[in-house]
Amino acid sequence: MQIEQQHIDELNQQHLAKHKRQFEFVAEGVENIDQLMKKLIAFNIAIPSWALGTGGTRFGRFSGGGEPRSLEEKISDVGLIHALNRSSNSISLHIPWDIPENASAIKSLASHHGLHFDAVNSNTFQDQPDQELSYKYGSLNHVDKAVRQQAIAHNIEVIKYGVELDSKALSVWLSDGSNFPGQLNMRGAFERTFDSLRQIYDALPGDWKMWVEYKPYEPNFYSTTIGDWGQSHLLASKLGEKAQTLVDLGHHLQGANIEQIVSLLLMEGKLAGFHFNDSKYGDDDLTVGSINPYQLFLIFNELVEGMDARGMNHATGIGWMIDASHNIKDPIEDLIQSVEAIKIAYAQALLVDQAALKQAQQNNDVVQAQEILQQAYRTDVRPLIAQARLLAGGALRPLTLFRKLAVRDSLINERGLKTIATGL
Ligand code: RM4
Ligand code: MN
Ligand code: MN
């Protein structure tokens, strides 16, 4: 299914007068609005191929209808999102959940929707039916060299798929670790992981990056071999320039100051990018901005300030991706909400008066510093985002249009009520 531009234009027309009033009201207070619009239009967030179906927990999964049954249908779903919001122009594949059998056909389908391929993700946290050796006790950190070799070979194969699709990064998340004290020699596990990653690193094409993700627990509950940003950064700096640390917002213990982590990684040129989601407790993978939008804004404030300090392009300087799981919402609606939340936080961060904030910091004017941040955070920037979408040919109100056109019903008609997408 594809959304006709005419439908987008028609609904935009209905909301245009109100939108214009709202936009002008906010825009009036923004210095250099044209530049801000350009930044908002350029800012896109990649959609993970595994997030287009309904997710679940270990207790169960409640399928939605019309889930994509193939990689082609997943691409088409991302195409729908992008047509509506003009801010989701790439897709990130998880291998072997989504194997591009015919790369050139897949590439041309994607470009038909205005999409390209973001990082490719390897998977050594599950056993596949045809797999020789098990990852039950680890993969890149395994005590048995043969298991490590198998996991290394898998990662190298993922790079090959990525090369065919013009991806530029391999994203590695390892579940490796231990469930009980004594199970694993921690130093040994770390050294083996480093050695395995080095072999994968050596297979990276010249213009590629390796993104090393960390996570404190789950599925292992005593130790995780790459458990926090320090361990990931240690590996990334030992590996070399092409390796960087990937921050998944849900991969921190409660109370962690993620904005500080981000700020320092960026300062060191070691921030690969993001997996956006939101959480109340752990790796909840909830809709971005649904629980703690202020934290998201504070992260973006560090990003904008830090990227500007290094002269980086906001849109392309690091990787921007959603990594969420939609257990009870329509995945497409959830992703539309997430993209919107990310762009809201970004726009608010762009509004921070950085010069005044520096001055306040210099004067130890704590009250003024807070005022400056919250002045930006409490600005309703939604008309700015809507205007950027309008200028880019998207819908003023993506969710409203998605529902009005009954897109999910069409997908159910096309694909059936009981379909299951690959993924978690
Ligand atoms: C992990 C991690 C990875 C993702 C898998 C599905 O918790 O966030 O990035 O690929 O889940
Ligand atoms: Mn992740
Ligand atoms: Mn996760």
mmCIF file of C-alpha atoms in Angstrom, residues 234-397:
data_model
loop_
_atom_site.group_PDB
_atom_site.id
_atom_site.type_symbol
_atom_site.label_atom_id
_atom_site.label_comp_id
_atom_site.label_asym_id
_atom_site.label_seq_id
_atom_site.Cartn_x
_atom_site.Cartn_y
_atom_site.Cartn_z
ATOM 1 C CA LEU A 234 37.325 0.633 26.384
ATOM 2 C CA LEU A 235 36.719 -1.842 23.574
ATOM 3 C CA ALA A 236 36.077 0.892 21.022
ATOM 4 C CA SER A 237 39.253 2.735 21.878
ATOM 5 C CA LYS A 238 41.367 -0.433 21.845
ATOM 6 C CA LEU A 239 39.849 -1.397 18.486
ATOM 7 C CA GLY A 240 40.535 1.907 16.754
ATOM 8 C CA GLU A 241 38.994 4.832 14.972
ATOM 9 C CA LYS A 242 36.229 2.967 13.226
ATOM 10 C CA ALA A 243 34.778 1.640 16.475
ATOM 11 C CA GLN A 244 32.445 3.755 18.593
ATOM 12 C CA THR A 245 29.966 3.371 21.422
ATOM 13 C CA LEU A 246 26.258 3.087 20.680
ATOM 14 C CA VAL A 247 23.888 4.438 23.304
ATOM 15 C CA ASP A 248 20.526 2.722 23.648
ATOM 16 C CA LEU A 249 18.474 4.848 26.020
ATOM 17 C CA GLY A 250 16.963 1.804 27.726
ATOM 18 C CA HIS A 251 20.340 0.254 28.521
ATOM 19 C CA HIS A 252 21.146 2.021 31.771
ATOM 20 C CA LEU A 253 20.541 1.366 35.400
ATOM 21 C CA GLN A 254 17.954 3.611 36.968
ATOM 22 C CA GLY A 255 19.112 7.115 37.706
ATOM 23 C CA ALA A 256 22.038 7.021 35.264
ATOM 24 C CA ASN A 257 22.847 10.451 33.876
ATOM 25 C CA ILE A 258 22.634 9.589 30.190
ATOM 26 C CA GLU A 259 23.172 13.171 29.050
ATOM 27 C CA GLN A 260 26.546 13.217 30.771
ATOM 28 C CA ILE A 261 27.567 9.920 29.146
ATOM 29 C CA VAL A 262 26.562 11.273 25.762
ATOM 30 C CA SER A 263 28.381 14.532 26.278
ATOM 31 C CA LEU A 264 31.684 12.836 27.124
ATOM 32 C CA LEU A 265 31.501 10.237 24.355
ATOM 33 C CA LEU A 266 30.851 13.024 21.898
ATOM 34 C CA MET A 267 33.779 15.017 23.248
ATOM 35 C CA GLU A 268 36.028 12.006 22.592
ATOM 36 C CA GLY A 269 34.661 11.441 19.072
ATOM 37 C CA LYS A 270 33.437 8.061 20.292
ATOM 38 C CA LEU A 271 29.677 8.481 20.147
ATOM 39 C CA ALA A 272 28.351 6.197 17.399
ATOM 40 C CA GLY A 273 24.749 7.206 17.763
ATOM 41 C CA PHE A 274 21.478 6.243 19.368
ATOM 42 C CA HIS A 275 18.873 3.637 19.797
ATOM 43 C CA PHE A 276 15.927 5.724 20.966
ATOM 44 C CA ASN A 277 13.169 4.416 23.181
ATOM 45 C CA ASP A 278 11.811 5.251 26.606
ATOM 46 C CA SER A 279 11.620 3.342 29.841
ATOM 47 C CA LYS A 280 10.363 3.420 33.376
ATOM 48 C CA TYR A 281 12.330 0.473 34.746
ATOM 49 C CA GLY A 282 14.798 -1.164 32.377
ATOM 50 C CA ASP A 283 15.019 -2.034 28.696
ATOM 51 C CA ASP A 284 11.286 -1.412 28.396
ATOM 52 C CA ASP A 285 11.476 -0.308 24.759
ATOM 53 C CA LEU A 286 8.508 2.038 25.131
ATOM 54 C CA THR A 287 7.554 4.841 22.769
ATOM 55 C CA VAL A 288 10.201 7.570 22.732
ATOM 56 C CA GLY A 289 9.163 10.508 24.892
ATOM 57 C CA SER A 290 6.281 8.667 26.544
ATOM 58 C CA ILE A 291 7.831 8.499 30.019
ATOM 59 C CA ASN A 292 10.578 11.050 30.349
ATOM 60 C CA PRO A 293 10.570 13.672 27.595
ATOM 61 C CA TYR A 294 12.626 16.089 29.727
ATOM 62 C CA GLN A 295 15.524 13.648 29.828
ATOM 63 C CA LEU A 296 15.308 13.344 26.062
ATOM 64 C CA PHE A 297 15.491 17.114 25.759
ATOM 65 C CA LEU A 298 18.505 17.271 28.098
ATOM 66 C CA ILE A 299 20.248 14.638 25.982
ATOM 67 C CA PHE A 300 19.563 16.638 22.843
ATOM 68 C CA ASN A 301 20.791 19.771 24.535
ATOM 69 C CA GLU A 302 24.160 18.080 25.127
ATOM 70 C CA LEU A 303 24.146 16.741 21.596
ATOM 71 C CA VAL A 304 23.454 20.054 19.911
ATOM 72 C CA GLU A 305 25.986 21.895 22.053
ATOM 73 C CA GLY A 306 28.602 19.146 21.678
ATOM 74 C CA MET A 307 28.106 18.663 17.949
ATOM 75 C CA ASP A 308 28.313 22.395 17.312
ATOM 76 C CA ALA A 309 31.523 22.538 19.357
ATOM 77 C CA ARG A 310 33.022 19.917 17.031
ATOM 78 C CA GLY A 311 31.523 21.437 13.863
ATOM 79 C CA MET A 312 29.475 18.313 13.181
ATOM 80 C CA ASN A 313 26.455 18.062 10.932
ATOM 81 C CA HIS A 314 23.488 17.288 13.195
ATOM 82 C CA ALA A 315 21.689 15.132 10.669
ATOM 83 C CA THR A 316 24.607 12.978 9.576
ATOM 84 C CA GLY A 317 27.289 13.340 12.249
ATOM 85 C CA ILE A 318 26.124 10.309 14.224
ATOM 86 C CA GLY A 319 23.535 7.533 13.795
ATOM 87 C CA TRP A 320 19.922 8.198 14.798
ATOM 88 C CA MET A 321 17.695 5.207 15.172
ATOM 89 C CA ILE A 322 14.649 4.011 17.043
ATOM 90 C CA ASP A 323 14.889 0.695 18.880
ATOM 91 C CA ALA A 324 11.532 0.036 20.431
ATOM 92 C CA SER A 325 9.031 -2.742 20.779
ATOM 93 C CA HIS A 326 5.326 -2.190 20.370
ATOM 94 C CA ASN A 327 3.402 -4.626 22.474
ATOM 95 C CA ILE A 328 -0.030 -3.050 22.559
ATOM 96 C CA LYS A 329 0.085 -0.213 20.042
ATOM 97 C CA ASP A 330 -0.096 -0.298 16.283
ATOM 98 C CA PRO A 331 3.637 -0.353 15.399
ATOM 99 C CA ILE A 332 3.296 2.253 12.675
ATOM 100 C CA GLU A 333 1.408 4.636 14.956
ATOM 101 C CA ASP A 334 3.954 4.046 17.694
ATOM 102 C CA LEU A 335 6.846 4.803 15.347
ATOM 103 C CA ILE A 336 5.145 7.978 14.143
ATOM 104 C CA GLN A 337 4.825 9.077 17.774
ATOM 105 C CA SER A 338 8.465 8.229 18.474
ATOM 106 C CA VAL A 339 9.812 10.152 15.501
ATOM 107 C CA GLU A 340 7.700 13.135 16.509
ATOM 108 C CA ALA A 341 9.003 13.007 20.087
ATOM 109 C CA ILE A 342 12.616 12.909 18.870
ATOM 110 C CA LYS A 343 12.107 15.856 16.580
ATOM 111 C CA ILE A 344 10.371 17.814 19.331
ATOM 112 C CA ALA A 345 13.333 17.278 21.667
ATOM 113 C CA TYR A 346 15.750 18.224 18.897
ATOM 114 C CA ALA A 347 13.837 21.405 18.045
ATOM 115 C CA GLN A 348 13.670 22.397 21.712
ATOM 116 C CA ALA A 349 17.413 21.877 22.038
ATOM 117 C CA LEU A 350 17.951 24.102 19.000
ATOM 118 C CA LEU A 351 16.028 26.820 20.825
ATOM 119 C CA VAL A 352 18.341 26.843 23.841
ATOM 120 C CA ASP A 353 20.129 30.155 24.057
ATOM 121 C CA GLN A 354 23.603 28.640 24.228
ATOM 122 C CA ALA A 355 25.430 31.948 24.619
ATOM 123 C CA ALA A 356 23.243 32.993 27.546
ATOM 124 C CA LEU A 357 23.600 29.550 29.099
ATOM 125 C CA LYS A 358 27.392 29.769 28.922
ATOM 126 C CA GLN A 359 27.234 33.166 30.528
ATOM 127 C CA ALA A 360 25.018 31.865 33.329
ATOM 128 C CA GLN A 361 27.385 28.934 33.887
ATOM 129 C CA GLN A 362 30.345 31.288 33.969
ATOM 130 C CA ASN A 363 28.586 33.378 36.616
ATOM 131 C CA ASN A 364 27.431 30.341 38.592
ATOM 132 C CA ASP A 365 23.925 31.669 38.075
ATOM 133 C CA VAL A 366 22.145 28.407 38.708
ATOM 134 C CA VAL A 367 18.678 29.913 38.645
ATOM 135 C CA GLN A 368 19.233 31.567 35.287
ATOM 136 C CA ALA A 369 20.729 28.381 33.804
ATOM 137 C CA GLN A 370 17.592 26.463 34.700
ATOM 138 C CA GLU A 371 15.387 29.247 33.330
ATOM 139 C CA ILE A 372 17.217 29.131 30.002
ATOM 140 C CA LEU A 373 16.867 25.374 29.611
ATOM 141 C CA GLN A 374 13.240 25.323 30.644
ATOM 142 C CA GLN A 375 12.351 28.300 28.491
ATOM 143 C CA ALA A 376 13.302 26.136 25.504
ATOM 144 C CA TYR A 377 11.769 22.950 26.902
ATOM 145 C CA ARG A 378 8.446 24.595 27.630
ATOM 146 C CA THR A 379 8.090 26.087 24.173
ATOM 147 C CA ASP A 380 5.480 24.244 22.171
ATOM 148 C CA VAL A 381 7.560 23.478 19.089
ATOM 149 C CA ARG A 382 5.009 21.190 17.457
ATOM 150 C CA PRO A 383 4.001 23.804 14.861
ATOM 151 C CA LEU A 384 7.680 24.065 13.863
ATOM 152 C CA ILE A 385 7.905 20.329 13.287
ATOM 153 C CA ALA A 386 4.627 20.373 11.380
ATOM 154 C CA GLN A 387 5.893 23.220 9.208
ATOM 155 C CA ALA A 388 9.089 21.290 8.440
ATOM 156 C CA ARG A 389 6.960 18.307 7.424
ATOM 157 C CA LEU A 390 4.759 20.495 5.265
ATOM 158 C CA LEU A 391 7.750 21.998 3.484
ATOM 159 C CA ALA A 392 9.153 18.519 2.891
ATOM 160 C CA GLY A 393 5.884 17.259 1.367
ATOM 161 C CA GLY A 394 4.655 15.336 4.409
ATOM 162 C CA ALA A 395 1.440 15.468 6.368
ATOM 163 C CA LEU A 396 0.673 18.244 8.827
ATOM 164 C CA ARG A 397 -0.881 15.574 11.048
#
